[in-house]
JSON list of C-alpha atoms and ligand atoms in Angstrom, two decimals:
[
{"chain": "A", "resi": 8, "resn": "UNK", "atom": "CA", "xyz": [-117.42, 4.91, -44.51]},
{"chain": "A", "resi": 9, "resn": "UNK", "atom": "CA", "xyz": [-120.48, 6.65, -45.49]},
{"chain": "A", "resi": 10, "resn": "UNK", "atom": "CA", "xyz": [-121.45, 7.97, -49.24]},
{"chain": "A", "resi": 11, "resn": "UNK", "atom": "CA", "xyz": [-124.09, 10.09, -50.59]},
{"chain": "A", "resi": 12, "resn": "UNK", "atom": "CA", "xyz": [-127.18, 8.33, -51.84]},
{"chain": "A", "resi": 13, "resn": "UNK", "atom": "CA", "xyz": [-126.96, 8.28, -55.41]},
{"chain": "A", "resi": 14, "resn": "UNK", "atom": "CA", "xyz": [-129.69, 7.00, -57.55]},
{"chain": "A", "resi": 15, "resn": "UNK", "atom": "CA", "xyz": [-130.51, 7.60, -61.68]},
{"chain": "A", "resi": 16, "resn": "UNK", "atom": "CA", "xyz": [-134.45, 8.10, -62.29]},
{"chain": "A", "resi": 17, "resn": "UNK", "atom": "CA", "xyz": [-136.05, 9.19, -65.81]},
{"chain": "A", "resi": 18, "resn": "UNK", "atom": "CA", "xyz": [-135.50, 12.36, -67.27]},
{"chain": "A", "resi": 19, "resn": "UNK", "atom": "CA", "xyz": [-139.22, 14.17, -66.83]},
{"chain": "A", "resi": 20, "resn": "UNK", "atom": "CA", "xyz": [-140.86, 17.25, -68.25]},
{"chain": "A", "resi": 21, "resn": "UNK", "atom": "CA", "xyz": [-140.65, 19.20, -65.21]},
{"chain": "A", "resi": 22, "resn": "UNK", "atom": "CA", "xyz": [-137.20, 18.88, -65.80]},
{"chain": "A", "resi": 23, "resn": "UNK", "atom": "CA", "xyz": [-136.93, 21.01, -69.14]},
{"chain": "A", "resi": 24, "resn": "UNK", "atom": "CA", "xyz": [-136.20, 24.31, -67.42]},
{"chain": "A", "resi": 25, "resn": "UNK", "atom": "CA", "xyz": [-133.59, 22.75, -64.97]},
{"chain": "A", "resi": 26, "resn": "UNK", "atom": "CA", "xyz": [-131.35, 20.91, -67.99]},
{"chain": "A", "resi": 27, "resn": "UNK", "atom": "CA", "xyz": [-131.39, 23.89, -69.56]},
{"chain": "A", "resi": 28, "resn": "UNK", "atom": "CA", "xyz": [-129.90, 26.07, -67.11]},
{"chain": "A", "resi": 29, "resn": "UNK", "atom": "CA", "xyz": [-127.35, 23.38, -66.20]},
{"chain": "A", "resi": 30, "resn": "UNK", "atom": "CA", "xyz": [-126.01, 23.20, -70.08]},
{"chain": "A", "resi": 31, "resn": "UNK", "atom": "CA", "xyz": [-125.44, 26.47, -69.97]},
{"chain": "A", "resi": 32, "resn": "UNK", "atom": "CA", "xyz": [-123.29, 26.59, -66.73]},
{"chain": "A", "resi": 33, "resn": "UNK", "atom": "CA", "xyz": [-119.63, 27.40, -67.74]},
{"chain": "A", "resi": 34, "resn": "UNK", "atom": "CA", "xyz": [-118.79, 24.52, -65.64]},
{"chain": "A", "resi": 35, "resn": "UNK", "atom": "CA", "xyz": [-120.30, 21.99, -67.60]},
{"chain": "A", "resi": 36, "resn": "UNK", "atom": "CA", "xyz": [-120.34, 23.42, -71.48]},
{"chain": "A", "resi": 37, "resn": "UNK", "atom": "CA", "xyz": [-116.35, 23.68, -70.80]},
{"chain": "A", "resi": 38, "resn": "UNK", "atom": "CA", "xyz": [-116.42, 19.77, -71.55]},
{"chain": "A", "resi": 39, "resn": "UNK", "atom": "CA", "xyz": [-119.22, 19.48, -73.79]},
{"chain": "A", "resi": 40, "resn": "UNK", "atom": "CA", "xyz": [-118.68, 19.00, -78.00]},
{"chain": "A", "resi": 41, "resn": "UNK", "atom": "CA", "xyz": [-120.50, 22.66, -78.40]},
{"chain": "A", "resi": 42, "resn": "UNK", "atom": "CA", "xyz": [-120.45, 25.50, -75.91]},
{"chain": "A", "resi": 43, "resn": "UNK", "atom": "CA", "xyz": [-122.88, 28.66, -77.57]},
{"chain": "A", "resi": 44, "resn": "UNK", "atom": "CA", "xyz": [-125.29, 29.79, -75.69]},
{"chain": "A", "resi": 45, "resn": "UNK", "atom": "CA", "xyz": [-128.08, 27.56, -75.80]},
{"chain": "A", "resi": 46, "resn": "UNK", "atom": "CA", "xyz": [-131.19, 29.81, -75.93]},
{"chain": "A", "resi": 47, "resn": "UNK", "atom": "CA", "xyz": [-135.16, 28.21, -74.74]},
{"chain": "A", "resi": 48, "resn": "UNK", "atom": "CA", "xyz": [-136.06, 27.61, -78.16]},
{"chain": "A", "resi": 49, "resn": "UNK", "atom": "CA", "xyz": [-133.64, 25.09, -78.94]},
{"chain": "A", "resi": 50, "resn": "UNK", "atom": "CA", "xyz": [-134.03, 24.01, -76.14]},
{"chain": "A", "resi": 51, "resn": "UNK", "atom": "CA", "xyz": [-136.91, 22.63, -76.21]},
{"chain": "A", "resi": 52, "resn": "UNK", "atom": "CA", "xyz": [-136.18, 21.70, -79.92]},
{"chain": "A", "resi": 53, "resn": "UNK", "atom": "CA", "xyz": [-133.89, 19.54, -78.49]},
{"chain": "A", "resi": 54, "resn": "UNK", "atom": "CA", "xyz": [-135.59, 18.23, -75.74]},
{"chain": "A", "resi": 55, "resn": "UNK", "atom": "CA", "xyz": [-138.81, 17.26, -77.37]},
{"chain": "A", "resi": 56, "resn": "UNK", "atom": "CA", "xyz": [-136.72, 15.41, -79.90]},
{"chain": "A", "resi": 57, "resn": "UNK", "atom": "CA", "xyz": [-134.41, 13.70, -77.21]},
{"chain": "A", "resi": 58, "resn": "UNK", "atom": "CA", "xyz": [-137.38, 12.42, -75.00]},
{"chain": "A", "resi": 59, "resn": "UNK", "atom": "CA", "xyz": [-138.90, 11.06, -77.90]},
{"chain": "A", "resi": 60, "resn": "UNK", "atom": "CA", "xyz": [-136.39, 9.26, -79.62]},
{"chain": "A", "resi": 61, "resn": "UNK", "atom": "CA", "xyz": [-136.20, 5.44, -78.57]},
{"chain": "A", "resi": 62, "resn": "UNK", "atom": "CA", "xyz": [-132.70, 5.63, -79.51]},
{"chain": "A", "resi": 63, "resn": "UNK", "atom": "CA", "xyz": [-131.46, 7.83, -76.60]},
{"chain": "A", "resi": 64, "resn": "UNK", "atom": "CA", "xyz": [-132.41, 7.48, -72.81]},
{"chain": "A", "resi": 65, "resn": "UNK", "atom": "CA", "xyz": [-131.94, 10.34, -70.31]},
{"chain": "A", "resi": 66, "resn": "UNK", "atom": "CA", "xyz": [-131.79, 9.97, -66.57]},
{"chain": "A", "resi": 67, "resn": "UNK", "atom": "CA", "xyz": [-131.73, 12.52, -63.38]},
{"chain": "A", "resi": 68, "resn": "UNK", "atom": "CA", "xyz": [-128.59, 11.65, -61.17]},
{"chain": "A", "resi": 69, "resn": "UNK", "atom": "CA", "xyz": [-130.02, 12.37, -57.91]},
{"chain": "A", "resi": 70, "resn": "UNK", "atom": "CA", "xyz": [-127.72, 12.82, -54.56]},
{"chain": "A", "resi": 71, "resn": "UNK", "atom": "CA", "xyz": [-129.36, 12.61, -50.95]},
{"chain": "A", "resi": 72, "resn": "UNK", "atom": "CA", "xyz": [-132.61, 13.00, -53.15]},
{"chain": "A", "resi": 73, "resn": "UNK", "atom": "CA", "xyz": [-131.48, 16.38, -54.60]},
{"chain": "A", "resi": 74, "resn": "UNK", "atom": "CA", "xyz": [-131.31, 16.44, -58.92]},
{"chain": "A", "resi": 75, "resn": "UNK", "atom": "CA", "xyz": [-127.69, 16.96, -59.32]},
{"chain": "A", "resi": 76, "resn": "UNK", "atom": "CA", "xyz": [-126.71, 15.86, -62.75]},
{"chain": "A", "resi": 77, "resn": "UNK", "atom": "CA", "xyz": [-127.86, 14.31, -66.17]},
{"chain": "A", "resi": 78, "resn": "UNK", "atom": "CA", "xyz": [-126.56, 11.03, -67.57]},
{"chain": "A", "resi": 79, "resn": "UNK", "atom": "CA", "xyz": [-127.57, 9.70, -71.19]},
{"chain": "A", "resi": 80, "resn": "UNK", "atom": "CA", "xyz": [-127.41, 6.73, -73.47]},
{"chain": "A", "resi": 81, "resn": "UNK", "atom": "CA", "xyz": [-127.38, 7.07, -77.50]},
{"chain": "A", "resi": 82, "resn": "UNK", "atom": "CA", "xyz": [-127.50, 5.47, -80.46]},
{"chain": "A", "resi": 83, "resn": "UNK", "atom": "CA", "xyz": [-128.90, 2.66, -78.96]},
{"chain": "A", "resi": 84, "resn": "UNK", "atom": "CA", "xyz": [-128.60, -0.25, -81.33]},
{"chain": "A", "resi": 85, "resn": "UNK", "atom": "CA", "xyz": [-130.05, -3.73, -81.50]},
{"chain": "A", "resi": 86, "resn": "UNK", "atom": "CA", "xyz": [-128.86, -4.57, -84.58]},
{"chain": "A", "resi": 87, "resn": "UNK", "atom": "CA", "xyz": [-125.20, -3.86, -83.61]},
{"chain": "A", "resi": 88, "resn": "UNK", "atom": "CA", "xyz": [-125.54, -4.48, -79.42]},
{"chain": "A", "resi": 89, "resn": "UNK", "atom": "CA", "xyz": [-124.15, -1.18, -78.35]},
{"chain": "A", "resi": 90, "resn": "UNK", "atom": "CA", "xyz": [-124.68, 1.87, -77.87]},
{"chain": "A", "resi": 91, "resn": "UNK", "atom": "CA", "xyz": [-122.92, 5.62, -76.62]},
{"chain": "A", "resi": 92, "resn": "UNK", "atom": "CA", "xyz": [-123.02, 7.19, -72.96]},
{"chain": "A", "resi": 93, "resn": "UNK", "atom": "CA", "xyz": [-122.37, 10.61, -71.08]},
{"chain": "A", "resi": 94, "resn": "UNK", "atom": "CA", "xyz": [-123.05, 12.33, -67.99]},
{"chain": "A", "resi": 95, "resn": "UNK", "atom": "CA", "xyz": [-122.23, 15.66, -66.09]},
{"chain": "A", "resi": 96, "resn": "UNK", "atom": "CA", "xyz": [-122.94, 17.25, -62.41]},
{"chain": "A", "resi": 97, "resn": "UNK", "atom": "CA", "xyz": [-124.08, 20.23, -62.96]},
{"chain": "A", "resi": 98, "resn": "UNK", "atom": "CA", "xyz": [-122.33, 21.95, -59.72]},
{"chain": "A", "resi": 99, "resn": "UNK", "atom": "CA", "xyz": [-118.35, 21.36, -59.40]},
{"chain": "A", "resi": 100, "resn": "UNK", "atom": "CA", "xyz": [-119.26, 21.34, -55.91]},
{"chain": "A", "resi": 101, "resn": "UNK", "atom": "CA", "xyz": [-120.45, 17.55, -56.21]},
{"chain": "A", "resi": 102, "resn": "UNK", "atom": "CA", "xyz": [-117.60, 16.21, -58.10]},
{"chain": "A", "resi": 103, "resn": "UNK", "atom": "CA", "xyz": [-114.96, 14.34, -56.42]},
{"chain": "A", "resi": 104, "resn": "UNK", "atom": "CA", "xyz": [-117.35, 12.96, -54.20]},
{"chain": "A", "resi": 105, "resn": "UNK", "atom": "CA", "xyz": [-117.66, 9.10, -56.01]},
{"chain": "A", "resi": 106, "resn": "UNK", "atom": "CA", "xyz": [-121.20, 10.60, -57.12]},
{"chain": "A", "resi": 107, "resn": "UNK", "atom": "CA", "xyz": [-119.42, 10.22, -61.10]},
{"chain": "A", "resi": 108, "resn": "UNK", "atom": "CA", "xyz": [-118.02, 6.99, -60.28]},
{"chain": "A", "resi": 109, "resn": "UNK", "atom": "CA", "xyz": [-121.31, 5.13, -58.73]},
{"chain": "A", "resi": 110, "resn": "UNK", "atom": "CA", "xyz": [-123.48, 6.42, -61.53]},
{"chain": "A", "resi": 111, "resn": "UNK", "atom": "CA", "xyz": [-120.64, 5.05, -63.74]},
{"chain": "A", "resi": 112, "resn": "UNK", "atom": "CA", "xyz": [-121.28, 1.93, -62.20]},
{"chain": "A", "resi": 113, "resn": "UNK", "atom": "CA", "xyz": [-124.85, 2.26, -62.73]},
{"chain": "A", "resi": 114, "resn": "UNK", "atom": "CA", "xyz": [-124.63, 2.80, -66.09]},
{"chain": "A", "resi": 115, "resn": "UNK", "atom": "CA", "xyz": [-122.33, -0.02, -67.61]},
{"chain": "A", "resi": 116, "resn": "UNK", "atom": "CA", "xyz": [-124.92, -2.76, -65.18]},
{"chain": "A", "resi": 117, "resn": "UNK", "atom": "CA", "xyz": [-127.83, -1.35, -67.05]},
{"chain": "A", "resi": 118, "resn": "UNK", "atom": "CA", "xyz": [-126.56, -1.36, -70.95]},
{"chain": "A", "resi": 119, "resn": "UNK", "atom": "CA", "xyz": [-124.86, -4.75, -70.21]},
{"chain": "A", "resi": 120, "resn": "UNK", "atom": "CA", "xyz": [-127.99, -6.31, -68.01]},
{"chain": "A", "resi": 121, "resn": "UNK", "atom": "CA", "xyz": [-131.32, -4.87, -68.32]},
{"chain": "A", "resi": 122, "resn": "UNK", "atom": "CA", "xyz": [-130.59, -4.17, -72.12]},
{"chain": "A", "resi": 123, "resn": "UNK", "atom": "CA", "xyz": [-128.47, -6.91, -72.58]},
{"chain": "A", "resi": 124, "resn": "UNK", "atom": "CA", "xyz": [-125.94, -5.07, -75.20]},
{"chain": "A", "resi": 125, "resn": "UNK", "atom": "CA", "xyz": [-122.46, -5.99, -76.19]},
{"chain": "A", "resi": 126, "resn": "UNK", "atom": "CA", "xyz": [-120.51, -2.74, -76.17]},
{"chain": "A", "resi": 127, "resn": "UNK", "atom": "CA", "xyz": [-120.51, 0.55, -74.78]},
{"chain": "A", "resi": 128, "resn": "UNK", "atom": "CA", "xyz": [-118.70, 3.83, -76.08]},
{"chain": "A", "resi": 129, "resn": "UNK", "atom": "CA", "xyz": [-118.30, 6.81, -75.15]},
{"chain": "A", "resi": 130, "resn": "UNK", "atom": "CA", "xyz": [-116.14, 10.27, -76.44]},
{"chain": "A", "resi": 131, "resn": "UNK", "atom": "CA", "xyz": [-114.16, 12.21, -74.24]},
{"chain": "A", "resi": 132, "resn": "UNK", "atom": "CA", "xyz": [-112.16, 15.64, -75.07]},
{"chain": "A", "resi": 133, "resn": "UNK", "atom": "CA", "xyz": [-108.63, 14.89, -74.89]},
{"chain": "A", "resi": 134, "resn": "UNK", "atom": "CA", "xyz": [-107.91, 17.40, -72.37]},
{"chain": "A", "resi": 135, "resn": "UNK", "atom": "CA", "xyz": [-110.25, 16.08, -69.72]},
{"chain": "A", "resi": 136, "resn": "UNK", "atom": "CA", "xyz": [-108.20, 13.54, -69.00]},
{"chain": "A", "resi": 137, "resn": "UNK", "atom": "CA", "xyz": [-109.13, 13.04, -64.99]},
{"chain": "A", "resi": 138, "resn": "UNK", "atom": "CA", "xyz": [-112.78, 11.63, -66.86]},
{"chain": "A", "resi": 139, "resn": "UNK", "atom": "CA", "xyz": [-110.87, 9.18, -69.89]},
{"chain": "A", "resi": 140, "resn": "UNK", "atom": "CA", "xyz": [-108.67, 8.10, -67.23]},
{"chain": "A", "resi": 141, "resn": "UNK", "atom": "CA", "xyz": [-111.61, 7.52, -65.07]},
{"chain": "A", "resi": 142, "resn": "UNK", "atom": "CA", "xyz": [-113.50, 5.54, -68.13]},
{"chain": "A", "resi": 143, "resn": "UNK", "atom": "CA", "xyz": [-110.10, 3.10, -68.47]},
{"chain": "A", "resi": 144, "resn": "UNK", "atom": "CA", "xyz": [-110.62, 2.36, -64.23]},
{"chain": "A", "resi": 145, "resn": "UNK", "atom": "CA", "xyz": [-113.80, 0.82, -65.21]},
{"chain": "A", "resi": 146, "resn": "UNK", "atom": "CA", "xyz": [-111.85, -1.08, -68.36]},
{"chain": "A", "resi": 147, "resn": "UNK", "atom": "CA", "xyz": [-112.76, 1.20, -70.85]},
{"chain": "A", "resi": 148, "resn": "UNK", "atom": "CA", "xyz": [-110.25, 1.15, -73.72]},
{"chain": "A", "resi": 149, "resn": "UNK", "atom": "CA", "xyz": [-109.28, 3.42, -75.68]},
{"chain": "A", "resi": 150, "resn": "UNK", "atom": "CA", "xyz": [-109.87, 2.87, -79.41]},
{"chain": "A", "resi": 151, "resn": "UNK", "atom": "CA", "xyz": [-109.62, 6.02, -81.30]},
{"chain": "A", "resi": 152, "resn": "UNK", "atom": "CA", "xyz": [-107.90, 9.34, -80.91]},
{"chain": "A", "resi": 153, "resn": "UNK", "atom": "CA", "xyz": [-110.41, 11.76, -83.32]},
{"chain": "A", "resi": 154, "resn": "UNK", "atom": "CA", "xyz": [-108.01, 15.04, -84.42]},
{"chain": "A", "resi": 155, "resn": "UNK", "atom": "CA", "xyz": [-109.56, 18.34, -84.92]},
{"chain": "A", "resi": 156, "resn": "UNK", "atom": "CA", "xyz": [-113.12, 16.19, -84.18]},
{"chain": "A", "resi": 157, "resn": "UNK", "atom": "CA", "xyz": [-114.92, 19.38, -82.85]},
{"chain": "A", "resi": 158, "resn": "UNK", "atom": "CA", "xyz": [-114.31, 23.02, -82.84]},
{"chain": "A", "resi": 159, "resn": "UNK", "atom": "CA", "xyz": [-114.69, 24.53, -79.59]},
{"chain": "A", "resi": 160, "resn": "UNK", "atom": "CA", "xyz": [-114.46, 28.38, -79.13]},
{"chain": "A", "resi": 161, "resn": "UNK", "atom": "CA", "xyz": [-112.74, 28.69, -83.08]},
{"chain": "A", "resi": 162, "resn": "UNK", "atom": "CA", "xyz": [-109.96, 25.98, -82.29]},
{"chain": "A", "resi": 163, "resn": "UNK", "atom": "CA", "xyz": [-109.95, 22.52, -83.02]},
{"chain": "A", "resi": 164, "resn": "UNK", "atom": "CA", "xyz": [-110.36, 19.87, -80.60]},
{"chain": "A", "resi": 165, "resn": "UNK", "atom": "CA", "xyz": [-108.76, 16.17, -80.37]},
{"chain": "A", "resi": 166, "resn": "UNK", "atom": "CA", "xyz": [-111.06, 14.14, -79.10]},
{"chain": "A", "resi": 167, "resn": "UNK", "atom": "CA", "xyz": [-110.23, 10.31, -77.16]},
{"chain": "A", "resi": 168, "resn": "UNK", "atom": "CA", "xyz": [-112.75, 7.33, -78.34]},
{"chain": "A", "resi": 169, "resn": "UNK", "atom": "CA", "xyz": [-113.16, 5.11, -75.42]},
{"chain": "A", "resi": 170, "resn": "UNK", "atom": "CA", "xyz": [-114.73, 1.46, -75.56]},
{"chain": "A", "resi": 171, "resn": "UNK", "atom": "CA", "xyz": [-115.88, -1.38, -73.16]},
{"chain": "A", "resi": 172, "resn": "UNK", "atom": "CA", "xyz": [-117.48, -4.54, -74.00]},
{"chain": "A", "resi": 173, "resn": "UNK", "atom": "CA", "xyz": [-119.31, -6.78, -72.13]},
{"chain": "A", "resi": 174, "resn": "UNK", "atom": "CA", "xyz": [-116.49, -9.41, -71.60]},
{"chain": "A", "resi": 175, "resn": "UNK", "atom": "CA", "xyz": [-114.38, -6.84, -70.52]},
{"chain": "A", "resi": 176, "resn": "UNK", "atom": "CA", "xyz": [-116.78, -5.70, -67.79]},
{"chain": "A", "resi": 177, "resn": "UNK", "atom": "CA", "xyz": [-117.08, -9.79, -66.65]},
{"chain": "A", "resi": 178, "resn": "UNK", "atom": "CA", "xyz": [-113.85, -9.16, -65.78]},
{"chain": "A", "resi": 179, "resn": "UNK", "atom": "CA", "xyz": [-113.18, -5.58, -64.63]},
{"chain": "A", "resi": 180, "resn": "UNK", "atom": "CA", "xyz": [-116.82, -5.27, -62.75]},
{"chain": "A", "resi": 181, "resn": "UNK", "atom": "CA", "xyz": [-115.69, -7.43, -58.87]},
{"chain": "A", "resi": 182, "resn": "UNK", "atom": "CA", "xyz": [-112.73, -4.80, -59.47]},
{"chain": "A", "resi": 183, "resn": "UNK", "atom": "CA", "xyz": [-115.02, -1.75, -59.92]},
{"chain": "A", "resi": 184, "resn": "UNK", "atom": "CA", "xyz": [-117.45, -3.08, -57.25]},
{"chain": "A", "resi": 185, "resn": "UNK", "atom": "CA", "xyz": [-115.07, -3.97, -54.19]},
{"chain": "A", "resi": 186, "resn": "UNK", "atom": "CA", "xyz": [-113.70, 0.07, -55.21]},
{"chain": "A", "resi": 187, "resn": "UNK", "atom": "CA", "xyz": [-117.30, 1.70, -54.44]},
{"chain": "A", "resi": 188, "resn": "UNK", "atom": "CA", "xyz": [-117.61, -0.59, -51.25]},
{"chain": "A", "resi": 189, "resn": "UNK", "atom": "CA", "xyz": [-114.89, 0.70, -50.24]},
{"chain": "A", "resi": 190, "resn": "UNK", "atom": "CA", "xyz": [-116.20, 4.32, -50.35]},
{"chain": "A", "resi": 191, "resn": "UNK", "atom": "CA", "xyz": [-119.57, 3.21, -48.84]},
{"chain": "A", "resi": 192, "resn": "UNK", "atom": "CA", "xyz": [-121.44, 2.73, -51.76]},
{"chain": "A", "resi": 193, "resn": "UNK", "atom": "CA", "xyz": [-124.44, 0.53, -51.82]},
{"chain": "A", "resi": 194, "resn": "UNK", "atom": "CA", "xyz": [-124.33, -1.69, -54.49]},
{"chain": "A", "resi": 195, "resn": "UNK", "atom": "CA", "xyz": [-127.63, -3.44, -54.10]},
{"chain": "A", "resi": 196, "resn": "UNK", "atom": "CA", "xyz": [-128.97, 0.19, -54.97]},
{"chain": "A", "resi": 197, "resn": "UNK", "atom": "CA", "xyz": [-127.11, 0.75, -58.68]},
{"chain": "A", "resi": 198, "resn": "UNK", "atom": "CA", "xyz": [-130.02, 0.60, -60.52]},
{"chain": "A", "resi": 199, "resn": "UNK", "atom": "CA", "xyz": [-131.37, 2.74, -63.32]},
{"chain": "A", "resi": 200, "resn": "UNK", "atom": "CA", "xyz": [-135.04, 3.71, -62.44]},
{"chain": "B", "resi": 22, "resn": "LIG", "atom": "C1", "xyz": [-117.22, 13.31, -65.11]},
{"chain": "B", "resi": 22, "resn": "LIG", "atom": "C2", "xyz": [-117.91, 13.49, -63.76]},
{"chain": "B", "resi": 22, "resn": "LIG", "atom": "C3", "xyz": [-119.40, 13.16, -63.91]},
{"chain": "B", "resi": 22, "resn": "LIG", "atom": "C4", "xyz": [-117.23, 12.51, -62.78]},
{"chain": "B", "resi": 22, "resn": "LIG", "atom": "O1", "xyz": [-117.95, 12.56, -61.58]},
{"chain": "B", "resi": 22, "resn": "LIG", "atom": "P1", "xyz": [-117.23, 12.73, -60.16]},
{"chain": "B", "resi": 22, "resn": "LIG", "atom": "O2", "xyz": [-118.28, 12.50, -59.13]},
{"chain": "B", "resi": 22, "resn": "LIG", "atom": "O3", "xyz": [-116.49, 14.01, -60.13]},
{"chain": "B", "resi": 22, "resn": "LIG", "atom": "O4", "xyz": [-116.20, 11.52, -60.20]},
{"chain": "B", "resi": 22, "resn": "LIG", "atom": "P2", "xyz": [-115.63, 10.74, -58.93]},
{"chain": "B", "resi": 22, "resn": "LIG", "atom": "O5", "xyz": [-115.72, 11.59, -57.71]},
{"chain": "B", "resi": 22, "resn": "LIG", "atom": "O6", "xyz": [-116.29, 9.42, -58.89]},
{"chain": "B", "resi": 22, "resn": "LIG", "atom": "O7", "xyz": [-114.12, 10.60, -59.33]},
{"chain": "B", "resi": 22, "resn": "LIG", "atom": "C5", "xyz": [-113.65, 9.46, -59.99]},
{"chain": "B", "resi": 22, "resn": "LIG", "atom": "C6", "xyz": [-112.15, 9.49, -60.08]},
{"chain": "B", "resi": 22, "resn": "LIG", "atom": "O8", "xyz": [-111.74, 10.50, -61.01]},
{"chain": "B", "resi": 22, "resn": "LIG", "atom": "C7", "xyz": [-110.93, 11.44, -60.36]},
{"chain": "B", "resi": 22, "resn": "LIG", "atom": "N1", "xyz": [-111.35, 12.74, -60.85]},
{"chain": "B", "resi": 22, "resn": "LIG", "atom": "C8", "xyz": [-112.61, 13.13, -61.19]},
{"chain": "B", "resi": 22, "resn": "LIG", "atom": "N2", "xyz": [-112.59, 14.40, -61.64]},
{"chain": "B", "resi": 22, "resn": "LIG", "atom": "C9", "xyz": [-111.32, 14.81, -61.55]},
{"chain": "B", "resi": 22, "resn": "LIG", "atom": "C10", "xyz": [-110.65, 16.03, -61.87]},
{"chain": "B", "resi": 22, "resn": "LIG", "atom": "N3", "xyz": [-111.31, 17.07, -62.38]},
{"chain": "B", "resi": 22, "resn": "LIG", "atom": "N4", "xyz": [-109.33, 16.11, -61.67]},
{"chain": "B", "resi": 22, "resn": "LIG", "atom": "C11", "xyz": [-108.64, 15.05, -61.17]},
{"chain": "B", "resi": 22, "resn": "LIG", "atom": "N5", "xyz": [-109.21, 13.87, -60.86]},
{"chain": "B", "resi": 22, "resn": "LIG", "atom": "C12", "xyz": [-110.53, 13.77, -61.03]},
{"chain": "B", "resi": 22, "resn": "LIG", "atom": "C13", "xyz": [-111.20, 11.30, -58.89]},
{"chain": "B", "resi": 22, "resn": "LIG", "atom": "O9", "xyz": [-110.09, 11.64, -58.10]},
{"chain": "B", "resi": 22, "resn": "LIG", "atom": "C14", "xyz": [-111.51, 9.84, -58.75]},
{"chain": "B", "resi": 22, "resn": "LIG", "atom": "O10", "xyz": [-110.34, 9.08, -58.66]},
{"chain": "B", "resi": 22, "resn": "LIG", "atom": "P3", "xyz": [-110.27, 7.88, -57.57]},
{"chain": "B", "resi": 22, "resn": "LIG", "atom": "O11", "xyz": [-111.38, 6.92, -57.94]},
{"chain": "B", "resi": 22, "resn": "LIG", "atom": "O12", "xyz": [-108.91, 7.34, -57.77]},
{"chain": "B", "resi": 22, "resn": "LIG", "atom": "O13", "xyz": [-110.51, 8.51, -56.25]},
{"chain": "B", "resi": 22, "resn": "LIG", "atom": "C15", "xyz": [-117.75, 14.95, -63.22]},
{"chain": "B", "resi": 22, "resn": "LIG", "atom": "O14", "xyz": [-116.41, 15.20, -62.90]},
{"chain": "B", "resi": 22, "resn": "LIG", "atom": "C16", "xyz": [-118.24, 16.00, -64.19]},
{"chain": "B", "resi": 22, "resn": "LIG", "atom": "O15", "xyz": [-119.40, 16.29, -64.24]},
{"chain": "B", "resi": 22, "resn": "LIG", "atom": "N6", "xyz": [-117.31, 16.59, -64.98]},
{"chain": "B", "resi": 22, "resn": "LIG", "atom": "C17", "xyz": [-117.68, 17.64, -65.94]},
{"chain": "B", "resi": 22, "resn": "LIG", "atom": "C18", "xyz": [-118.48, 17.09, -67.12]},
{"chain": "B", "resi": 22, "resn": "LIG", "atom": "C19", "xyz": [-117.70, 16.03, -67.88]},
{"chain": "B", "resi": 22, "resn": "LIG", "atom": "O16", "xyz": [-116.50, 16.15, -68.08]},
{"chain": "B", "resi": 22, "resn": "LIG", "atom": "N7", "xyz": [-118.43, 14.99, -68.30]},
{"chain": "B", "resi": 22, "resn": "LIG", "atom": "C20", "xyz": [-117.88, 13.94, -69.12]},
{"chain": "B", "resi": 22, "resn": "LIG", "atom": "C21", "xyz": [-117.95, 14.39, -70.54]},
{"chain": "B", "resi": 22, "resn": "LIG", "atom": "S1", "xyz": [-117.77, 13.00, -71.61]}
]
């Protein structure tokens, strides 16, 4: 079985004008904590401050070569070995495809090897369940249920606290990696450039 070529390389400046059109697609402020329109000025607020901070790290999720999404880490702490994650495809049109799931993949390897942390969270809107429930197949567990944690379009959102640490991924991770096989992933290739 054959999958898409999937690989996660640093965020770049040329890629300023490209993150900020892809915020600001419907499809992908729908399931973010704050959904204004995000305007070129804070924009690039934000993205001088993210790019800078040593606390964050932002990659490109590319498919077949082609920039098709944006995953992050943050709060990235030494002193307390963990740190926070998210991601997005920008076009619905990619989703579904295992793109989500590889980069997943990706992701936990890199906090728990390369940067050799203990524990990896992430926050998830209780109504987008198809993504916690896809966070617990990797052995993410959930640890907190946040009420009324953001407002989103003058109503208050729940929001699902998900955690995995890096004895639960010892475990979960021949699970996780005989499931992308499966779907023609390439394993040798889930590495964070
Ligand atoms: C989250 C996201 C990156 C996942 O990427 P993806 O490529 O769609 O995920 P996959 O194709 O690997 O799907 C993984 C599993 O979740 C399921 N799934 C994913 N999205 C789903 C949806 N909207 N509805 C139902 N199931 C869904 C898939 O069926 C699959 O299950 P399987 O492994 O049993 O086949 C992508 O859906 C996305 O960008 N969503 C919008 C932004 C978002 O919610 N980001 C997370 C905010 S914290």
């Amino acid at each position: 079985m054959s999958a898409p070529e999937v690989r996660l390389r640093g965020v770049e400046a040329g890629d300023r004008d490209r993150l900020l059109a892809w915020r600001n697609l419907p499809e992908v402020a729908a399931w973010m904590y704050s959904d204004h329109v995000i305007s070129p000025e804070e924009h690039a607020r934000w993205f001088a401050a993210a790019t800078a901070d040593p606390a964050r790290r932002y990659w490109i999720i590319e498919m077949d070569g082609a920039p098709v999404g944006l995953a992050n880490l943050a709060d990235i702490s030494r002193e307390h070995r963990k740190c926070a994650w998210a991601y997005y495809l920008a076009d619905p049109a990619v989703r579904g495809k295992g793109v989500g799931s590889f980069v997943e993949f990706c992701v936990i390897e890199h906090v728990f090897g390369a940067l050799g942390l203990n524990k990896l969270n992430c926050e998830v809107l209780i109504e987008n369940e198809a993504v916690w429930k896809l966070h617990e197949s990797f052995g993410f567990r959930r640890e907190a249920l946040f009420r009324a944690h953001v407002w989103k379009a003058g109503q208050p959102r729940d929001v699902v606290g998900l955690g995995l640490m890096a004895a639960d991924w010892a475990g979960q991770r021949p699970v996780s990696a005989e499931r992308l096989a499966a779907k023609g992933f390439d394993l040798a290739a889930a590495v964070v450039g």
